[in-house]
Coordinates of N, CA, C and O in Angstrom, one line a residue:
X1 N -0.6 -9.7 -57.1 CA -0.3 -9.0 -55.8 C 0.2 -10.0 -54.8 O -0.4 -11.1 -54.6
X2 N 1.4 -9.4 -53.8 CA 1.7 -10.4 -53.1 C 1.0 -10.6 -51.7 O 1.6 -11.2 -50.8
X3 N -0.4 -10.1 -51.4 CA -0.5 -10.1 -50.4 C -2.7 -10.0 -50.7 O -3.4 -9.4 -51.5
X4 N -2.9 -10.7 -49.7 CA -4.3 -10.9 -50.0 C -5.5 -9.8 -49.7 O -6.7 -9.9 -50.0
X5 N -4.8 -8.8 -49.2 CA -5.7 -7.2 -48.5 C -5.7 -6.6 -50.0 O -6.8 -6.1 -50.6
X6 N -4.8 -6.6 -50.5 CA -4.5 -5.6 -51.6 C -5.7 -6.1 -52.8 O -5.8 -5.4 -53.8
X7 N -6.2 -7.0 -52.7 CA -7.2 -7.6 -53.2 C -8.8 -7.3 -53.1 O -9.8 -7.3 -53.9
X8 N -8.6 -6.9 -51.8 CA -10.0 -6.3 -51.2 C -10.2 -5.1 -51.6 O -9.3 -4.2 -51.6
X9 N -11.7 -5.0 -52.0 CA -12.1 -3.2 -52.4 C -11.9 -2.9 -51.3 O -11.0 -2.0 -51.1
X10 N -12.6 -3.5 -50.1 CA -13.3 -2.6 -48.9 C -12.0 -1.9 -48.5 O -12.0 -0.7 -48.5
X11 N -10.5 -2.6 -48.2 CA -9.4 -2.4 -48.1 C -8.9 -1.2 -49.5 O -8.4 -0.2 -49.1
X12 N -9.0 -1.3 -50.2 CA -8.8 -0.3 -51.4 C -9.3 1.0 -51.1 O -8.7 2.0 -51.4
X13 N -10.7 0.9 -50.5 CA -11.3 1.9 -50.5 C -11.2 2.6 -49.1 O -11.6 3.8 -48.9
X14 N -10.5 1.7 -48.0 CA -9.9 2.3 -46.7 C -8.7 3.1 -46.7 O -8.5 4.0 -46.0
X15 N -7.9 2.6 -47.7 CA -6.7 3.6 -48.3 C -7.1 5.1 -48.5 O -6.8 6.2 -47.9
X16 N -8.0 4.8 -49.6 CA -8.6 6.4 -50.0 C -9.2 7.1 -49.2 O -9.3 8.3 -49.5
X17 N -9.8 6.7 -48.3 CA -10.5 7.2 -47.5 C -9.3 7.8 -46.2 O -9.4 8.9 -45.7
X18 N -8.5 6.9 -46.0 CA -7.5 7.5 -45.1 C -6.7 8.7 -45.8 O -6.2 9.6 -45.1
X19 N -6.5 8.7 -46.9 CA -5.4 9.4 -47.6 C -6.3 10.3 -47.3 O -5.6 11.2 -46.7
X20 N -7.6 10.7 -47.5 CA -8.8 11.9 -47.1 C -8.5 13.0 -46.0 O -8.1 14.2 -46.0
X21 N -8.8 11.7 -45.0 CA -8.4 12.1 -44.0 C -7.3 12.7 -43.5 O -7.2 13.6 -42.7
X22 N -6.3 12.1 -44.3 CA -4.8 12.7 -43.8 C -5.0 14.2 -44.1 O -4.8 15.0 -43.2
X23 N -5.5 14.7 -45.5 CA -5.4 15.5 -46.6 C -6.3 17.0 -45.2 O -6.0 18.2 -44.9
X24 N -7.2 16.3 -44.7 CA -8.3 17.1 -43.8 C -7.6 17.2 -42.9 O -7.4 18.4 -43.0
X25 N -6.9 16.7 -41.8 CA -6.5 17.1 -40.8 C -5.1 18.3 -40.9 O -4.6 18.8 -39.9
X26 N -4.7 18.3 -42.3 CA -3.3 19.5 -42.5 C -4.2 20.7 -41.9 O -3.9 21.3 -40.9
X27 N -5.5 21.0 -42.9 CA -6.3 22.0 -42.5 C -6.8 22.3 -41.0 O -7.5 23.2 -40.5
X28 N -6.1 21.0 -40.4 CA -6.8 21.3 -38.7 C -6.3 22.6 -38.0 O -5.4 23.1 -38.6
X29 N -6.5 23.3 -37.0 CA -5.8 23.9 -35.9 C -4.6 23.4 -35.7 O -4.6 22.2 -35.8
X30 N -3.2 24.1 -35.3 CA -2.4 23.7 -35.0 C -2.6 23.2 -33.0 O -1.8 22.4 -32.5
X31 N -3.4 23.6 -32.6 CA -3.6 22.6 -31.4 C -4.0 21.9 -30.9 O -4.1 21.6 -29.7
X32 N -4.5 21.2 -32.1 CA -5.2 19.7 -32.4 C -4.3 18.5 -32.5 O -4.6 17.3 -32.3
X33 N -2.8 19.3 -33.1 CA -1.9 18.2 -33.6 C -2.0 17.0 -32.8 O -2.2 16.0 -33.5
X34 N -1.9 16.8 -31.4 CA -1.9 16.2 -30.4 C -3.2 15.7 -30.0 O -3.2 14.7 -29.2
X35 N -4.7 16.2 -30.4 CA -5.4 16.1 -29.8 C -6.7 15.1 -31.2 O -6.7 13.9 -31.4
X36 N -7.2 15.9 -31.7 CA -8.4 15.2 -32.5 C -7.3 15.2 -33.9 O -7.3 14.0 -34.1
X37 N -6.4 15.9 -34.9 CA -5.9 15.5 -35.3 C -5.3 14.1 -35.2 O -5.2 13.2 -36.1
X38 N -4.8 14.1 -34.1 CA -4.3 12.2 -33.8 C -5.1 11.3 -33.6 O -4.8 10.2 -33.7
X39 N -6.1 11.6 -33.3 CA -7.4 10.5 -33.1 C -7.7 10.1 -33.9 O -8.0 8.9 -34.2
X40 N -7.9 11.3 -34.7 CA -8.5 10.6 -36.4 C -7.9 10.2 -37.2 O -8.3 9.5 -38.1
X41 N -7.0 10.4 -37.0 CA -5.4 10.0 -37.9 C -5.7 8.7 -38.0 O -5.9 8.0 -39.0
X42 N -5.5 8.4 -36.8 CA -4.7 6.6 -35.9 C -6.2 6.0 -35.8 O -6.2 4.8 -35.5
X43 N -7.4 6.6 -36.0 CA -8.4 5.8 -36.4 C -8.7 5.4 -37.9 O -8.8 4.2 -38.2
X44 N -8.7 6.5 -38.8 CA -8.3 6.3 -40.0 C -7.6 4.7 -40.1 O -8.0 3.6 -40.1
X45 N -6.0 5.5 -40.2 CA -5.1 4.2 -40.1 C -5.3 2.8 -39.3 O -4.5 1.9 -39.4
X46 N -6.2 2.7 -38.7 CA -6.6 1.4 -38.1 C -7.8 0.6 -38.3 O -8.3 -0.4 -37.7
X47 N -8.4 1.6 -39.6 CA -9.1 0.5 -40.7 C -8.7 -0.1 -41.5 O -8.9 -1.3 -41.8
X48 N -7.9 0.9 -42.0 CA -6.8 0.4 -43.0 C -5.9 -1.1 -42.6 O -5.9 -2.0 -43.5
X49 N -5.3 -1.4 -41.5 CA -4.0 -2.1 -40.9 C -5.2 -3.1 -40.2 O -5.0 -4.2 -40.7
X50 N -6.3 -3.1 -39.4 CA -7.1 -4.2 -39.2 C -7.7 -5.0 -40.5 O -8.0 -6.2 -40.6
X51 N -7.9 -4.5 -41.1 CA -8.4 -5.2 -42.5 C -7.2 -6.2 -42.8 O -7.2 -7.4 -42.7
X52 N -6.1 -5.3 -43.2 CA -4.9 -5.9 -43.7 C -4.6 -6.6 -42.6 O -4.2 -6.3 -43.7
X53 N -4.4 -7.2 -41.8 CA -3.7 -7.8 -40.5 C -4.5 -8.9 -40.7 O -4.1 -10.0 -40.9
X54 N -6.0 -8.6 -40.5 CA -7.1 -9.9 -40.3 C -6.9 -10.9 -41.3 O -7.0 -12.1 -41.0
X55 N -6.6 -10.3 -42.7 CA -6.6 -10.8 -44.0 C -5.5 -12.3 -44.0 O -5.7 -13.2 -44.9
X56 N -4.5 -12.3 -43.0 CA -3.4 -13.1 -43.5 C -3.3 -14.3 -43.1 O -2.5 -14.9 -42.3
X57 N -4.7 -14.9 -44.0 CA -4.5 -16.4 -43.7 C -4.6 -16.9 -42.4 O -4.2 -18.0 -42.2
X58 N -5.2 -16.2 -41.3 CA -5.5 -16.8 -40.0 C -7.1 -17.4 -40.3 O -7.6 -17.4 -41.5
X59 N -7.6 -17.9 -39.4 CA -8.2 -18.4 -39.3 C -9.8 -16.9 -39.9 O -9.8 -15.6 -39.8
X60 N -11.1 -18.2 -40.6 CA -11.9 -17.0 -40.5 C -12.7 -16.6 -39.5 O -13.5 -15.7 -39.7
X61 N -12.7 -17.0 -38.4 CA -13.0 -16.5 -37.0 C -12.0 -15.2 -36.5 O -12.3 -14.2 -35.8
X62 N -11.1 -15.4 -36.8 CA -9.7 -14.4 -36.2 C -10.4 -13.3 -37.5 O -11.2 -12.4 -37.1
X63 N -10.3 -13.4 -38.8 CA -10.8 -12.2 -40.0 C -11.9 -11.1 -39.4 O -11.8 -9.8 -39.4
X64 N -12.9 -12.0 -38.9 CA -14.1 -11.4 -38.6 C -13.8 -10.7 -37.5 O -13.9 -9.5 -37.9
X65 N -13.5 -10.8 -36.2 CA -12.3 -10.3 -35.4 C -11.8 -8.5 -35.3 O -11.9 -7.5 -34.6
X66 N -10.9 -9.1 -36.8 CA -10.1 -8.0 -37.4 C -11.4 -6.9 -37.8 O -11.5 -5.8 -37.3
X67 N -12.2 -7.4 -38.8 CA -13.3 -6.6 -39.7 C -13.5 -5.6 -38.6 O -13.0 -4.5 -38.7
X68 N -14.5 -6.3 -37.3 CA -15.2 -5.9 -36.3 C -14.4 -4.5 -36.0 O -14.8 -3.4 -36.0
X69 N -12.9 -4.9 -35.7 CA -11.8 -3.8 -35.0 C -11.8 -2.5 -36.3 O -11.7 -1.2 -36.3
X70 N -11.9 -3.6 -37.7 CA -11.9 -2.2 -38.4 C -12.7 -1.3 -38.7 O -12.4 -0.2 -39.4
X71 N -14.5 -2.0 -37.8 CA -15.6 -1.2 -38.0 C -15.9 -0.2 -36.9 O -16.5 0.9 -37.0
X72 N -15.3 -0.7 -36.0 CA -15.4 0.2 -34.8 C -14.2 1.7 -34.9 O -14.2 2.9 -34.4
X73 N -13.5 1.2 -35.5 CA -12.7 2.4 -36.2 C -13.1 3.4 -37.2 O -12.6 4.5 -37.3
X74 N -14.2 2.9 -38.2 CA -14.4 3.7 -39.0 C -15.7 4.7 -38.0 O -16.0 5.9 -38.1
X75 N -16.1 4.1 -37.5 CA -16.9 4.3 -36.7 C -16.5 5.9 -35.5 O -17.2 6.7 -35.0
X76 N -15.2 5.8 -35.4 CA -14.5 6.8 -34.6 C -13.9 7.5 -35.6 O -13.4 8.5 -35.1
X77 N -13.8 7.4 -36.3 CA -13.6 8.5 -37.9 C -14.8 9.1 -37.6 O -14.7 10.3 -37.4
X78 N -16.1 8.7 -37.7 CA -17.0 9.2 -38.3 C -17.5 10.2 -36.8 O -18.0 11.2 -36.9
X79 N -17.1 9.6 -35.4 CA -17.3 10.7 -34.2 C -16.5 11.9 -34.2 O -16.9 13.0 -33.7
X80 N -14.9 11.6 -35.1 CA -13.8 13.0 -34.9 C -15.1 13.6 -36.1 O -16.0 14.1 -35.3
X81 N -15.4 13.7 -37.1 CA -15.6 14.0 -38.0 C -16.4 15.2 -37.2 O -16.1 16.4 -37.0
X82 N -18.1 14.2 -36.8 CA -18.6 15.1 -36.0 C -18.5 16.6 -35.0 O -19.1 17.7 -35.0
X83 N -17.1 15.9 -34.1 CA -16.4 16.6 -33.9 C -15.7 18.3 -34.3 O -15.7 19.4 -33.9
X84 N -15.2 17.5 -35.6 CA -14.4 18.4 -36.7 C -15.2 19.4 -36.8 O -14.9 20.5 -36.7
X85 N -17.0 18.8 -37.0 CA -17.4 19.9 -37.7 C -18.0 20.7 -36.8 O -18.2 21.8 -37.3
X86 N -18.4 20.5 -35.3 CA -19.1 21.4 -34.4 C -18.0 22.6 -33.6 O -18.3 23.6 -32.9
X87 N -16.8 22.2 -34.1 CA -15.5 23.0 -33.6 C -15.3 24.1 -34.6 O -14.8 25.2 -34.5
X88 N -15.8 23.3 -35.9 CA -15.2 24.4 -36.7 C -14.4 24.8 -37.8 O -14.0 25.9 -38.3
X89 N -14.3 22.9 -38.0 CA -12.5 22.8 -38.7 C -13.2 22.2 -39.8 O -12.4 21.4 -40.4
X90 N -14.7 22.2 -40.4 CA -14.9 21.3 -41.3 C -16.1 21.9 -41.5 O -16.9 22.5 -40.7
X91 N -16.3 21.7 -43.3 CA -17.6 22.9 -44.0 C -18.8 21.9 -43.6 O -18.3 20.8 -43.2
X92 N -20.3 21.8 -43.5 CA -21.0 20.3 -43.6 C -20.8 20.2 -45.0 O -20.1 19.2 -45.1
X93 N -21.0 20.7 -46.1 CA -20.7 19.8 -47.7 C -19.4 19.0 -47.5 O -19.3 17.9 -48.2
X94 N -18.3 19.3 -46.8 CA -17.4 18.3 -46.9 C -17.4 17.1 -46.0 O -16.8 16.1 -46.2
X95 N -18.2 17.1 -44.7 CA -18.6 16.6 -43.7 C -19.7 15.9 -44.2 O -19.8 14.8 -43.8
X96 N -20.3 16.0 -44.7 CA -21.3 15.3 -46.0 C -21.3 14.6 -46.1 O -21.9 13.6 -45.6
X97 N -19.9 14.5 -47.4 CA -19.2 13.9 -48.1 C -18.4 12.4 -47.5 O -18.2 11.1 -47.7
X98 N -18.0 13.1 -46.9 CA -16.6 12.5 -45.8 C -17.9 11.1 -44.9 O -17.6 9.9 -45.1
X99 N -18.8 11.4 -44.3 CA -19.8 11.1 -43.5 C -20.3 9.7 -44.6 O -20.2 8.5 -44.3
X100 N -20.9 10.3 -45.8 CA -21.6 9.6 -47.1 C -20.4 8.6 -47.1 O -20.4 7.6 -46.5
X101 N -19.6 9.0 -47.6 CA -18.2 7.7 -47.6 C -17.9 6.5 -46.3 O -18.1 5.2 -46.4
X102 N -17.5 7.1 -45.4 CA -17.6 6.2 -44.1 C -18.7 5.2 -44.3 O -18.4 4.0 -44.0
X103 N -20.3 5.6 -44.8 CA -21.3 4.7 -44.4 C -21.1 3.9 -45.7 O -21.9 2.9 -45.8
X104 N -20.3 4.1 -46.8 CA -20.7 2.9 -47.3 C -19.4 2.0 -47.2 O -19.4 0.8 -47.4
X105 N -18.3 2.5 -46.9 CA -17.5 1.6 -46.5 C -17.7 0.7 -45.0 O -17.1 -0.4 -44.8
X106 N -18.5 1.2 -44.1 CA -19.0 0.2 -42.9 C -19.6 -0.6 -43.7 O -19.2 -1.8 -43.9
X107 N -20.7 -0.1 -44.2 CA -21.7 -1.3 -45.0 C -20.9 -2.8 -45.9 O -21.1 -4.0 -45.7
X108 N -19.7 -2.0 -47.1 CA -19.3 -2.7 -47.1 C -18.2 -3.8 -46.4 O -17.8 -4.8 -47.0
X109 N -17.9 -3.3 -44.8 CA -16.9 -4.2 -43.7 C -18.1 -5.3 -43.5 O -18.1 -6.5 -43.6
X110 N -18.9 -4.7 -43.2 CA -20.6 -5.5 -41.9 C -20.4 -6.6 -43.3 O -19.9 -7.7 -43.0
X111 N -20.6 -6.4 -44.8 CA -20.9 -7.2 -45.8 C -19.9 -8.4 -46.2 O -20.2 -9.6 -46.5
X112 N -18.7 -7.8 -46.1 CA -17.9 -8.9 -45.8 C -17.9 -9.9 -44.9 O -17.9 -11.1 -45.1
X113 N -17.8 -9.1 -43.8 CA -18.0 -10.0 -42.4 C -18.8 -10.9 -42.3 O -18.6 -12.0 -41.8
X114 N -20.2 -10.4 -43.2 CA -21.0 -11.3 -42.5 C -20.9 -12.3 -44.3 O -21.6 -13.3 -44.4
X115 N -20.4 -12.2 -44.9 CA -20.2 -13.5 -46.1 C -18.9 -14.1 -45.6 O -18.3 -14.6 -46.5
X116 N -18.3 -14.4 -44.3 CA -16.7 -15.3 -44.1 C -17.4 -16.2 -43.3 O -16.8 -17.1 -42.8

């Protein structure tokens, strides 16, 4: 692999988890497009992209940095979710699920982080 993210589970498993997400928000209200649809989107995608970004050979102070930006993201995945589900746009078994996933990929960011 040419590139050192692609390496990382935690990164592997921010993919799938975003791809989730994407898959969830088609089912949103169309008047969300703009609103919690995009939030979660661009939170999603900014676990994914801080992982990968931190990863490139900077310094491991600057990594840790990145992790942190990508925890506080998964972290606002996990408030749209909330969200998602008190509005209406999300069953709790899939909010569960969705919920169950986020906590062990934080676990695994915090786990990283704190082994660099």
């Amino acid at each position: 692999m040419a590139f050192r993210f692609e390496d990382l589970q935690v990164w592997q498993l921010a993919m799938d988890l975003d791809e989730q997400i994407n898959q969830l928000t088609k089912t949103f209200p169309k008047e969300e497009i703009y609103i919690l649809t995009s939030q979660i989107k661009r939170a999603a995608d900014s676990v994914v992209l801080n992982i990968a970004e931190g990863s490139t050979g900077q310094s491991k102070a600057v990594f840790k940095v990145f992790l942190g930006y990508s925890l506080r993201s998964a972290i606002e995945v996990v408030s749209c979710l909330f969200i998602a589900k008190r509005r209406g746009y999300i069953a709790q078994e899939e909010f569960k699920i969705l919920y169950n996933e986020y906590e062990v990929m934080v676990k695994k960011i915090t786990a990283l982080r704190n082994s660099i």
